[in-house]
Short mmCIF file of C-alpha atoms and ligand atoms in Angstrom, two decimals:
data_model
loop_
_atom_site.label_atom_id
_atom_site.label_comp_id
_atom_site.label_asym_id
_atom_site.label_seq_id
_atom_site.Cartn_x
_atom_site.Cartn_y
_atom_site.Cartn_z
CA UNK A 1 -59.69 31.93 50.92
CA UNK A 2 -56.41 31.50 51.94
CA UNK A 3 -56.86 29.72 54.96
CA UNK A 4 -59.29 27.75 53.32
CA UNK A 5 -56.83 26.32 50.77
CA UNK A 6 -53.73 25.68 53.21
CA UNK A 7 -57.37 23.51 55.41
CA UNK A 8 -58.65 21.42 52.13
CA UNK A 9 -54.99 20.99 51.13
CA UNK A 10 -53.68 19.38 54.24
CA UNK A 11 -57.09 17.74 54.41
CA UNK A 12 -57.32 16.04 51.21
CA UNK A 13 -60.85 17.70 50.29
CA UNK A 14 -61.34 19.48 46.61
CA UNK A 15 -63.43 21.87 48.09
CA UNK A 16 -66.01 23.36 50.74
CA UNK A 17 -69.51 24.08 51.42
CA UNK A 18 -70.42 26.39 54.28
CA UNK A 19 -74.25 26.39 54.83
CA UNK A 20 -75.85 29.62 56.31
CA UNK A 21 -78.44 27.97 58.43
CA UNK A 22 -81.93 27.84 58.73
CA UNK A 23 -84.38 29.82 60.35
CA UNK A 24 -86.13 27.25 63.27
CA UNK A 25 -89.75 27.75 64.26
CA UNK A 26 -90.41 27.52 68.14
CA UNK A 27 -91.94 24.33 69.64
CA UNK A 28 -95.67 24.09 68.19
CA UNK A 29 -95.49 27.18 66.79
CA UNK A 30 -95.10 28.74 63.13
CA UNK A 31 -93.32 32.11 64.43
CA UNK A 32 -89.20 31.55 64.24
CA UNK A 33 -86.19 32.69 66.08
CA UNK A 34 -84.39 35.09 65.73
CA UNK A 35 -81.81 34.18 62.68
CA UNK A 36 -78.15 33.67 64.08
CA UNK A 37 -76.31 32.65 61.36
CA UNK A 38 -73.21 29.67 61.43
CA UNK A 39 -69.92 32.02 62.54
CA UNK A 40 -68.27 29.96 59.41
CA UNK A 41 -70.34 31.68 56.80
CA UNK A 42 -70.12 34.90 58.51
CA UNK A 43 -66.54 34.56 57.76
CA UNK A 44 -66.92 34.95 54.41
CA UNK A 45 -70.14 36.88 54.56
CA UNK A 46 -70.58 39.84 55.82
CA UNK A 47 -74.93 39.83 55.75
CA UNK A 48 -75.55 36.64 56.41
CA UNK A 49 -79.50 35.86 55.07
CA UNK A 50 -80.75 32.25 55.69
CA UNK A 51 -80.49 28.97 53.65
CA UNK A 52 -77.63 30.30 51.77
CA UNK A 53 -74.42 28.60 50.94
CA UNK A 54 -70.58 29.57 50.09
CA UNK A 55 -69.38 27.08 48.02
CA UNK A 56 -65.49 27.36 47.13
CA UNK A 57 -63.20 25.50 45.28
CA UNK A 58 -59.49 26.55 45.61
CA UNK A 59 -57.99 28.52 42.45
CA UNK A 60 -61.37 29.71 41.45
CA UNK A 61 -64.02 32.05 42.34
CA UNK A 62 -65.88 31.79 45.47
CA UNK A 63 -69.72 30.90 44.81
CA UNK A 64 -72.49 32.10 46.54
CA UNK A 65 -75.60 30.08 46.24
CA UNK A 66 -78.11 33.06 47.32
CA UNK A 67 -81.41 31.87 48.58
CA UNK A 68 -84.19 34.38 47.29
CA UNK A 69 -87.64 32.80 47.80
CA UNK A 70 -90.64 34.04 46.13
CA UNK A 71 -92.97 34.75 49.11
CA UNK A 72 -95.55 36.80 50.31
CA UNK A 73 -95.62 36.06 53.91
CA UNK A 74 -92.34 37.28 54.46
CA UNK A 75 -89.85 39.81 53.35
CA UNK A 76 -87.29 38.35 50.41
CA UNK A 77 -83.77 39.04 51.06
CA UNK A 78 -82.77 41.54 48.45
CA UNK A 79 -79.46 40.62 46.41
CA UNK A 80 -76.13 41.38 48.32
CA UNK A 81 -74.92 44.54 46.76
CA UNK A 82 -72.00 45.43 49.04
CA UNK A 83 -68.36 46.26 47.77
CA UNK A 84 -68.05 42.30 49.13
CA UNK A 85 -70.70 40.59 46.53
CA UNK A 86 -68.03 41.88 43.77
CA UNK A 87 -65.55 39.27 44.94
CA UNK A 88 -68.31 36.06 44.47
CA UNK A 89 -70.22 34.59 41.69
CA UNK A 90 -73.68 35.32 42.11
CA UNK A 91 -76.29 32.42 41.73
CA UNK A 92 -79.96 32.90 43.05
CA UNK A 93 -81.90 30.19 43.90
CA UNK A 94 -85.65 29.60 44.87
CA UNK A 95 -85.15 26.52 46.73
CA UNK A 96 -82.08 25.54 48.74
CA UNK A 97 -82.58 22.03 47.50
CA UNK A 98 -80.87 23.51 44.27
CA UNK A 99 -77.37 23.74 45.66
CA UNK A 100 -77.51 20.05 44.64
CA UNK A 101 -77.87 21.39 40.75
CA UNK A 102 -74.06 23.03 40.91
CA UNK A 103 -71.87 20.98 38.17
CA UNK A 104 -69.31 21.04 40.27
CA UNK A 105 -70.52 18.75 43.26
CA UNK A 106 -71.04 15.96 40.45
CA UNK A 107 -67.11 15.31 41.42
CA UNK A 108 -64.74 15.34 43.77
CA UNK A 109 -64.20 14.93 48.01
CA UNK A 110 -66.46 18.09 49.82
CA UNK A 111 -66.13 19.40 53.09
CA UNK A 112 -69.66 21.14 54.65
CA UNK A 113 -69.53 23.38 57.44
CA UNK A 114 -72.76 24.37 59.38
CA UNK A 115 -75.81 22.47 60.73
CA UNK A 116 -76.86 19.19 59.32
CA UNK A 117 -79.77 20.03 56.63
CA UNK A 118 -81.61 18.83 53.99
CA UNK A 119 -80.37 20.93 51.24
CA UNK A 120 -76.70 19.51 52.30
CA UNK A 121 -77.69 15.65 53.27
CA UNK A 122 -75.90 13.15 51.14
CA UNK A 123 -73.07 15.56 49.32
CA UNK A 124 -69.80 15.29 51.41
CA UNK A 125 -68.08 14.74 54.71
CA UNK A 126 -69.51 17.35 57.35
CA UNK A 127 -67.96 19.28 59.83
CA UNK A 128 -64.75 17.02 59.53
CA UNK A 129 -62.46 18.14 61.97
CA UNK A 130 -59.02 17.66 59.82
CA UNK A 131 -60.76 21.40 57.70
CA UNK A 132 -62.49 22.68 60.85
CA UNK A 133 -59.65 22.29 63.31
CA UNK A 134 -57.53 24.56 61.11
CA UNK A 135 -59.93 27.41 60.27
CA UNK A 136 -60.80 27.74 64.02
CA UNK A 137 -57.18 27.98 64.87
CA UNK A 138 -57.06 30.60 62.38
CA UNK A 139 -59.30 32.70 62.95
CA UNK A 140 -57.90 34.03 66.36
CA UNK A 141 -55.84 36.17 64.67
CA UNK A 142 -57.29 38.70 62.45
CA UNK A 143 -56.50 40.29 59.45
CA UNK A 144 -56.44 44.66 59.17
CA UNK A 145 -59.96 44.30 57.25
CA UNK A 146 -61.44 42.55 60.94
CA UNK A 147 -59.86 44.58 62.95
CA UNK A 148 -61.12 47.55 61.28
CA UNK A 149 -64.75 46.02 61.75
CA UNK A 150 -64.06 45.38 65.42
CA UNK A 151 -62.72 48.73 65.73
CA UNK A 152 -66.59 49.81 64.22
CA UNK A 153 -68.05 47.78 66.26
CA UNK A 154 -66.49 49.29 69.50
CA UNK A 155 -67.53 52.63 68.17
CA UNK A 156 -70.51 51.69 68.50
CA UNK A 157 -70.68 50.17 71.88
CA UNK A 158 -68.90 53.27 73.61
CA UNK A 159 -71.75 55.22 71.73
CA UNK A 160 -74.54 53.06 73.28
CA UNK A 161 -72.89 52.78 76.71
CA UNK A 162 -72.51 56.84 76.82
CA UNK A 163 -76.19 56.60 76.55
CA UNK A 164 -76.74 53.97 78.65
CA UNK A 165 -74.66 55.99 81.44
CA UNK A 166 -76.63 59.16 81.01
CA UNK A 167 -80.00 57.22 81.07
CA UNK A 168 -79.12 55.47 84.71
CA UNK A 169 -77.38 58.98 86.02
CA UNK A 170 -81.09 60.18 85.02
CA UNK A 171 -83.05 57.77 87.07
CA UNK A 172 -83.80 55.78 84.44
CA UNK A 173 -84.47 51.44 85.48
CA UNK A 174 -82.26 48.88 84.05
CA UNK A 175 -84.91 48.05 81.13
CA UNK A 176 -85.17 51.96 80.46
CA UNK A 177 -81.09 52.04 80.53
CA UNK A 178 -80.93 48.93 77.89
CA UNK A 179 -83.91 50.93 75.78
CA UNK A 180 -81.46 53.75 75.64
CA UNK A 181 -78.45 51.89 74.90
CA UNK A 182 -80.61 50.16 71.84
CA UNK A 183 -81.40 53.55 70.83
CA UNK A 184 -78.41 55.03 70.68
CA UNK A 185 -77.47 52.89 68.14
CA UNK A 186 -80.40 51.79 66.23
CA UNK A 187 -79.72 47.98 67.21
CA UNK A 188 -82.33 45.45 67.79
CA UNK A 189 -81.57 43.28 70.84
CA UNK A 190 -81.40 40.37 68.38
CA UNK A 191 -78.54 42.30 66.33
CA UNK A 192 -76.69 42.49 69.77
CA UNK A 193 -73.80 40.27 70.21
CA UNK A 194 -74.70 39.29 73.49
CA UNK A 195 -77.87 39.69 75.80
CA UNK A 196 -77.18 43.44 77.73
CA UNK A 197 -76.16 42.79 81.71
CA UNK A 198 -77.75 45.87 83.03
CA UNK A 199 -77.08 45.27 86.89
CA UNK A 200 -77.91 47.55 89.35
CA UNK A 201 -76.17 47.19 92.81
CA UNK A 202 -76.09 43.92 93.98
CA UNK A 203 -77.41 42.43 90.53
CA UNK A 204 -73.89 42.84 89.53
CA UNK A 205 -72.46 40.32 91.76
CA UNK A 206 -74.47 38.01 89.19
CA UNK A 207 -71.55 37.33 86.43
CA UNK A 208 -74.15 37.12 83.65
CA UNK A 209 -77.21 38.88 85.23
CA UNK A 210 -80.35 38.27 82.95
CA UNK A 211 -82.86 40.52 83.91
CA UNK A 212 -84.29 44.02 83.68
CA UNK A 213 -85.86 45.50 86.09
CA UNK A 214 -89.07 47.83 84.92
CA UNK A 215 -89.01 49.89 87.79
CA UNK A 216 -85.71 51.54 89.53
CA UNK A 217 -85.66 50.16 93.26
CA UNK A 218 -84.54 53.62 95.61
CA UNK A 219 -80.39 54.30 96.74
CA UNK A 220 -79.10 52.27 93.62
CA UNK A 221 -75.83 53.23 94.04
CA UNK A 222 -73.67 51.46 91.41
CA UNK A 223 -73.98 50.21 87.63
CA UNK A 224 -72.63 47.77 86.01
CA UNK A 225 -73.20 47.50 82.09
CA UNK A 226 -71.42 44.58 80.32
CA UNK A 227 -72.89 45.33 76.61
CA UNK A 228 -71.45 45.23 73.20
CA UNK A 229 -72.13 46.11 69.45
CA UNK A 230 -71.85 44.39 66.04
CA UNK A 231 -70.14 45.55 62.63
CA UNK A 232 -70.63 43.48 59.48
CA UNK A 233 -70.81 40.46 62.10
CA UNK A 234 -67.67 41.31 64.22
CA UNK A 235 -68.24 41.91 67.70
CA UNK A 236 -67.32 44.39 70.73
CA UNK A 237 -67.55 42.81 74.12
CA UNK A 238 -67.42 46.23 76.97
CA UNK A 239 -67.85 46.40 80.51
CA UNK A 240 -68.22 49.47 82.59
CA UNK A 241 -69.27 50.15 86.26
CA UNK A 242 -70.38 53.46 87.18
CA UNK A 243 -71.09 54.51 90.59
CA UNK A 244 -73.51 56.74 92.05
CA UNK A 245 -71.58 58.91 94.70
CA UNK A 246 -67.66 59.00 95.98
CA UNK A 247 -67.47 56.34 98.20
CA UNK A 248 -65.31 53.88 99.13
CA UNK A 249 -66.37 51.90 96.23
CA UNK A 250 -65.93 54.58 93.81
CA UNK A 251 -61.98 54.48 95.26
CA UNK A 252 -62.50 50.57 94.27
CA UNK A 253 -63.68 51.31 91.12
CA UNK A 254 -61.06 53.60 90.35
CA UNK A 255 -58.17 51.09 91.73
CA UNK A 256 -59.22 48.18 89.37
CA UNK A 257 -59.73 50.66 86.49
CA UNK A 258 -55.70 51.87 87.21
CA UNK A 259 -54.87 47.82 87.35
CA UNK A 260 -57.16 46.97 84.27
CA UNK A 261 -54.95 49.37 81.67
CA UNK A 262 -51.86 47.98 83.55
CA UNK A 263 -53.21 44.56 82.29
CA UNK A 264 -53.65 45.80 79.00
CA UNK A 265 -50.00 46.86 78.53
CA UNK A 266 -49.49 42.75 78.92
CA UNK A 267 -51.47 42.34 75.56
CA UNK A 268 -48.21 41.70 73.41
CA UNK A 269 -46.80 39.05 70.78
CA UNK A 270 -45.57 36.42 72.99
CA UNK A 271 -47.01 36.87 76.18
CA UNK A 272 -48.60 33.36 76.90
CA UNK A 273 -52.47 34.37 77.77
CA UNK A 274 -51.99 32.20 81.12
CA UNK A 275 -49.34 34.66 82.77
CA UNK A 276 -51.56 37.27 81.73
CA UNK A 277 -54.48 35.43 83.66
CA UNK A 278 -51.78 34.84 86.83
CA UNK A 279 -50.68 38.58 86.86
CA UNK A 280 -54.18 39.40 87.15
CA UNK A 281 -54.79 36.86 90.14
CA UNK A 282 -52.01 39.27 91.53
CA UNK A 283 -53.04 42.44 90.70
CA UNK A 284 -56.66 42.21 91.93
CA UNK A 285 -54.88 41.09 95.17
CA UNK A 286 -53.32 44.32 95.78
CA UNK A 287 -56.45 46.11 94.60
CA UNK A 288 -57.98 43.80 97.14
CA UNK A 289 -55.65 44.36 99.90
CA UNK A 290 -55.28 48.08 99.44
CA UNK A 291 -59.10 48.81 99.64
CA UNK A 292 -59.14 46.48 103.08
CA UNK A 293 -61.46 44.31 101.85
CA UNK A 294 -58.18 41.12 102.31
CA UNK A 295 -55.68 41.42 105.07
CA UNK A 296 -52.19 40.32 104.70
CA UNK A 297 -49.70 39.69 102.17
CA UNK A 298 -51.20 40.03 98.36
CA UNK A 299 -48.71 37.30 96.97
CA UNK A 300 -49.83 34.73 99.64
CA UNK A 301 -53.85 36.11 99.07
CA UNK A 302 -53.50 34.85 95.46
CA UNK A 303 -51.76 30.96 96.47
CA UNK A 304 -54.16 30.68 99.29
CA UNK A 305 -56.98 31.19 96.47
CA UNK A 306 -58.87 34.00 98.65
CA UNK A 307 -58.44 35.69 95.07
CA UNK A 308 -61.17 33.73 93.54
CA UNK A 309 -63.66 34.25 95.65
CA UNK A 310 -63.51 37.84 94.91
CA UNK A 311 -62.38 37.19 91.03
CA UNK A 312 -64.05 33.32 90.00
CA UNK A 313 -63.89 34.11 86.43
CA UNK A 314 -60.95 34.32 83.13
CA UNK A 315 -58.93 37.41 82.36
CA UNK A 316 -60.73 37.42 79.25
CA UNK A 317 -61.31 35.82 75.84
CA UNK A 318 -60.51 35.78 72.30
CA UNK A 319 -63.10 38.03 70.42
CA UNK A 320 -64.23 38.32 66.76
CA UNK A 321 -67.24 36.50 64.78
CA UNK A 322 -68.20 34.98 68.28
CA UNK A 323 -68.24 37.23 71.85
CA UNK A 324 -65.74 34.04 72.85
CA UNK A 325 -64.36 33.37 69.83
CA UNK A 326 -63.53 29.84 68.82
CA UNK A 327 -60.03 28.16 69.26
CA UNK A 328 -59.04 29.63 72.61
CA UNK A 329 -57.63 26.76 74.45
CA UNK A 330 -56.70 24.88 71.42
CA UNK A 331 -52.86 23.69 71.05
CA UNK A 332 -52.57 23.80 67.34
CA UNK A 333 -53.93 23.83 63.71
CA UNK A 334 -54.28 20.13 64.10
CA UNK A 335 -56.45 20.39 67.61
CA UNK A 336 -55.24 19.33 71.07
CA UNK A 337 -55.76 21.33 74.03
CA UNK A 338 -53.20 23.94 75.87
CA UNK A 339 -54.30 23.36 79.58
CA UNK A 340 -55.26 25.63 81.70
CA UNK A 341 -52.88 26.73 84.85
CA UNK A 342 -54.33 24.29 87.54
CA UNK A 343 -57.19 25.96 89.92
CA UNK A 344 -58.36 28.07 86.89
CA UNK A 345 -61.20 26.32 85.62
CA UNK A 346 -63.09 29.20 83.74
CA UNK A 347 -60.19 30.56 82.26
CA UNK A 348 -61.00 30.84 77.91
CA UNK A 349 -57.57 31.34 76.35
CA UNK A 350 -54.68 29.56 76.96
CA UNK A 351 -52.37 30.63 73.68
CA UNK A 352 -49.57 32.83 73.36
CA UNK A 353 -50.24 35.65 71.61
CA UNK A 354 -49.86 36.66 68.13
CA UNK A 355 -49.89 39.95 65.99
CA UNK A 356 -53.57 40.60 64.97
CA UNK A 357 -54.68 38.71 68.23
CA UNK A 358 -57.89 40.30 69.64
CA UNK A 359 -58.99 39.65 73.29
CA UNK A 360 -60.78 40.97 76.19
CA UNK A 361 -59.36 42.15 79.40
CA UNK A 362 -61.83 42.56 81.91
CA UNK A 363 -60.74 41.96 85.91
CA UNK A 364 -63.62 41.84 88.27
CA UNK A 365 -64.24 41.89 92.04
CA UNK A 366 -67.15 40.87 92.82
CA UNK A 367 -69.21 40.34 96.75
CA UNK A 368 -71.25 37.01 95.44
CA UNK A 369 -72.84 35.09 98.57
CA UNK A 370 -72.12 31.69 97.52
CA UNK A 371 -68.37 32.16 96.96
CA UNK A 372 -68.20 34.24 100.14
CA UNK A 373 -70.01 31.85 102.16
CA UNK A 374 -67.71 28.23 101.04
CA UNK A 375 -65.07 31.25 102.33
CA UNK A 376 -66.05 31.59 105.33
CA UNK A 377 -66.98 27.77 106.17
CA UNK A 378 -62.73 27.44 105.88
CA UNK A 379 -59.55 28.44 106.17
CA UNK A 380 -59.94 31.55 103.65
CA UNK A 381 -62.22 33.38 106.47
CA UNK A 382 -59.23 34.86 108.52
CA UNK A 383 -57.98 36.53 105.52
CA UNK A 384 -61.62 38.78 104.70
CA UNK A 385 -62.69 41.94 106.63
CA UNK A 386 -66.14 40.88 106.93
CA UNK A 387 -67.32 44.18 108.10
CA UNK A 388 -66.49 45.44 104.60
CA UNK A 389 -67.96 42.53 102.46
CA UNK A 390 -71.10 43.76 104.40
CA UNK A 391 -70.88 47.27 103.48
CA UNK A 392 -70.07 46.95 100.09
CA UNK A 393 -72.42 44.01 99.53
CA UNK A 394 -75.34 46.30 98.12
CA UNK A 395 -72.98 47.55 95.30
CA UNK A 396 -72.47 44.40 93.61
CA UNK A 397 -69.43 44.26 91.79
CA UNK A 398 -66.94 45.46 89.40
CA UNK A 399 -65.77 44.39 86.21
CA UNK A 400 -64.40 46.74 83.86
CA UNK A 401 -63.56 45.22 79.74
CA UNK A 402 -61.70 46.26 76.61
CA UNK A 403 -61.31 44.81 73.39
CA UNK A 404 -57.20 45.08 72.97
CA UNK A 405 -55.60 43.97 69.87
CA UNK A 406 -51.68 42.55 70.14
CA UNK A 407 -49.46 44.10 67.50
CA UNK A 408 -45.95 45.10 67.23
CA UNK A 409 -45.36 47.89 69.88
CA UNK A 410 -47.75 49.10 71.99
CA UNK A 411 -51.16 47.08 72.22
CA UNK A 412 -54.04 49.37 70.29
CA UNK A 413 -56.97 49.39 72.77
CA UNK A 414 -60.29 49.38 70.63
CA UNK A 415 -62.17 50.30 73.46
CA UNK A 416 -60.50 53.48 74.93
CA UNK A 417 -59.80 54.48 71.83
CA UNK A 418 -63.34 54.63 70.75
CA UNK A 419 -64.52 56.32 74.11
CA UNK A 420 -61.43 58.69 73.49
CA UNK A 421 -62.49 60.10 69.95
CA UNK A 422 -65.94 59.74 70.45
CA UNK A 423 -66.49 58.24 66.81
N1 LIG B 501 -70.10 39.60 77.90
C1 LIG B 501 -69.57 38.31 78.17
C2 LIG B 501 -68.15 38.37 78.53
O1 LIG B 501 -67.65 39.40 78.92
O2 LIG B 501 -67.42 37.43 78.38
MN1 LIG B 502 -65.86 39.31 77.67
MN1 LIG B 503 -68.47 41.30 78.50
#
């Protein structure tokens, strides 16, 4: 509410209207999507149910126009009874059309957030970017209540990926290892933030991998999960890679994992994201250099931009509502962009951190034939042990992600800490 007055204030609006959304029905077809509601209204709700709307006025109590149809085709939503509903005015409708019956919208300027619909049409400015601009900005950094849903959320995740790891050290296939991580914590796939990246071996040179495989192909010898969990809407975005005996790419595995938590130390008030981003150009260099994979001098590995080929993607992200939360290259309340450091075009934050800041840190090296092969056609080629790209081809990749918040002190690290107790 807060950050909704200091938006409609500067903005000049009396008050706001955040639509839910609508459930959409596929092409031709009367059966629907799954429901993913607008990140807007999650923020103030925390079960989000369709054709619903949050309409707030500053000074008074938050409304929430609750859409309850009478049907028998489908299961009503039953009334929000959560410690949350307390803290709204409850008013049930039977048609969305009657948000247009609220006294209040006979008056007054109106901002509406969320997908142009009927219900909406007609009553106020939409989506206008002097209210949005601000509440994006805002919500990068997140109050204790978030955090303490994030911190749920990565409970669960490190629940589901224990599973997950004893299903593959079992034999099980990728599909059978994302059945047990769904298990393990009652989730539907739709409820998960993000579609699972079960990769085995070379599948996890595939950044977003998008398949699983039925049937477990023979002398897997690495894993790579990238799979999160949802609390009351907030996210957890975790990335592990398990390996299947001590090899040299176990000793990789292990190297990045030692530079990941030194990257996580960096996750302070202050530290401008970008540096953080640099210093891990220069870490995976050394990790790079000391497993042989690149010869020479790390420093001159990362200008020469051999370091992308191995690492092509961001440090990480901001995290919350949305796996990549919204607002992370933005330059102020007002908009404008913070750039990102030249050569870095897939890097997602570009701010300088702030107390109650959440973000990922997840470093990757990765054998993907496309990057490798632009390497080899120049100047990059003398600096890659070839021989070693081959052998280590059939494992894939590495990334390996937490979910750090920046605070005062120490960072707190939402993902080993729920691994650690196990919660
Ligand atoms: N799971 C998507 C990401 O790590 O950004
Ligand atoms: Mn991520
Ligand atoms: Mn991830």
């Amino acid at each position: 509410m807060a950050r909704a007055d200091r938006a409609l204030a500067a903005a000049g609006y009396d008050g706001l209207i955040v639509a839910s959304g609508s459930l959409r029905c596929q092409y031709l077809d009367d059966s629907s999507y799954p429901f993913k509601p607008n990140p807007q209204y999650q923020a103030w709700i925390p079960a989000p149910t369709p054709d619903s709307f949050v309409l707030y006025r500053p000074g008074r109590q938050p409304r929430l126009v609750f859409h309850q149809p009478v049907d028998y085709w489908f299961l009503s939503p039953s009334l929000p009874d959560g410690s949350w509903a307390a803290a709204f005015d409850l008013q049930v409708v039977r048609d969305p059309g009657q948000l247009r019956r609220q006294p209040e919208l006979a008056s007054g300027r109106w901002a509406v957030l969320g997908e142009p619909g009927a219900a909406t049409a007609g009553i106020g400015d939409h989506d206008p970017p002097a209210v949005v601009l601000p509440l994006d900005y805002a919500r990068a950094v997140k109050t204790s209540y978030e955090i303490e849903c994030m911190a749920r959320a990565s409970a669960a995740g490190a629940r589901a990926h224990r599973a997950a790891a004893a299903a593959f050290a079992d034999g099980a296939s990728e599909y059978e290892v994302h059945i047990a991580y769904c298990m393990a914590i009652l989730a539907r796939e739709e409820e998960l933030p993000y579609n699972n990246i079960v990769a085995f071996g070379s599948h996890a040179a595939i950044l977003h991998y998008q398949h699983l495989e039925r049937s477990r192909p023979p002398g897997v010898r690495s894993f790579l999960l990238d799979a999160g969990a949802r609390h009351a809407g907030y996210c957890s975005d975790i990335t592990r890679t398990h390996v299947a005996s001590d090899d040299r790419f176990a000793a990789l595995v292990a190297d990045l994992d030692a530079a990941q938590q030194r990257l996580t130390s960096l996750v302070r008030p202050g530290t401008d994201y970008r540096d953080l981003h640099l210093a891990a150009h220069r870490e995976i260099a050394g990790v790079l250099v000391r497993a042989g994979l690149v010869r020479g001098d790390p420093l001159e590995a990362v200008a020469t931009g051999v370091t992308s080929v191995f690492f092509p993607h961001g440090i990480g992200h901001l995290l919350g509502i949305q796996v990549h939360d919204v607002g992370g290259l933005m330059a102020g309340p007002d908009g404008g962009t913070r750039p990102r450091p030249e050569g870095h075009p897939a890097l997602r934050l570009t701010r300088e951190l702030q107390p109650g800041m959440v973000v990922t840190i997840e470093p990757g090296v990765y054998l993907i034939d496309s990057l490798l092969a632009a390497a080899a056609a120049d100047e990059r080629r003398h600096w890659i042990e070839w021989q070693l790209v081959e052998e280590l081809k059939p494992c894939g990749g590495i990334r390996i992600e937490d979910d750090v918040v920046a605070q005062d002190g120490a960072p707190r690290n939402l993902t080993r800490e729920a691994f650690a107790t196990g919660r």
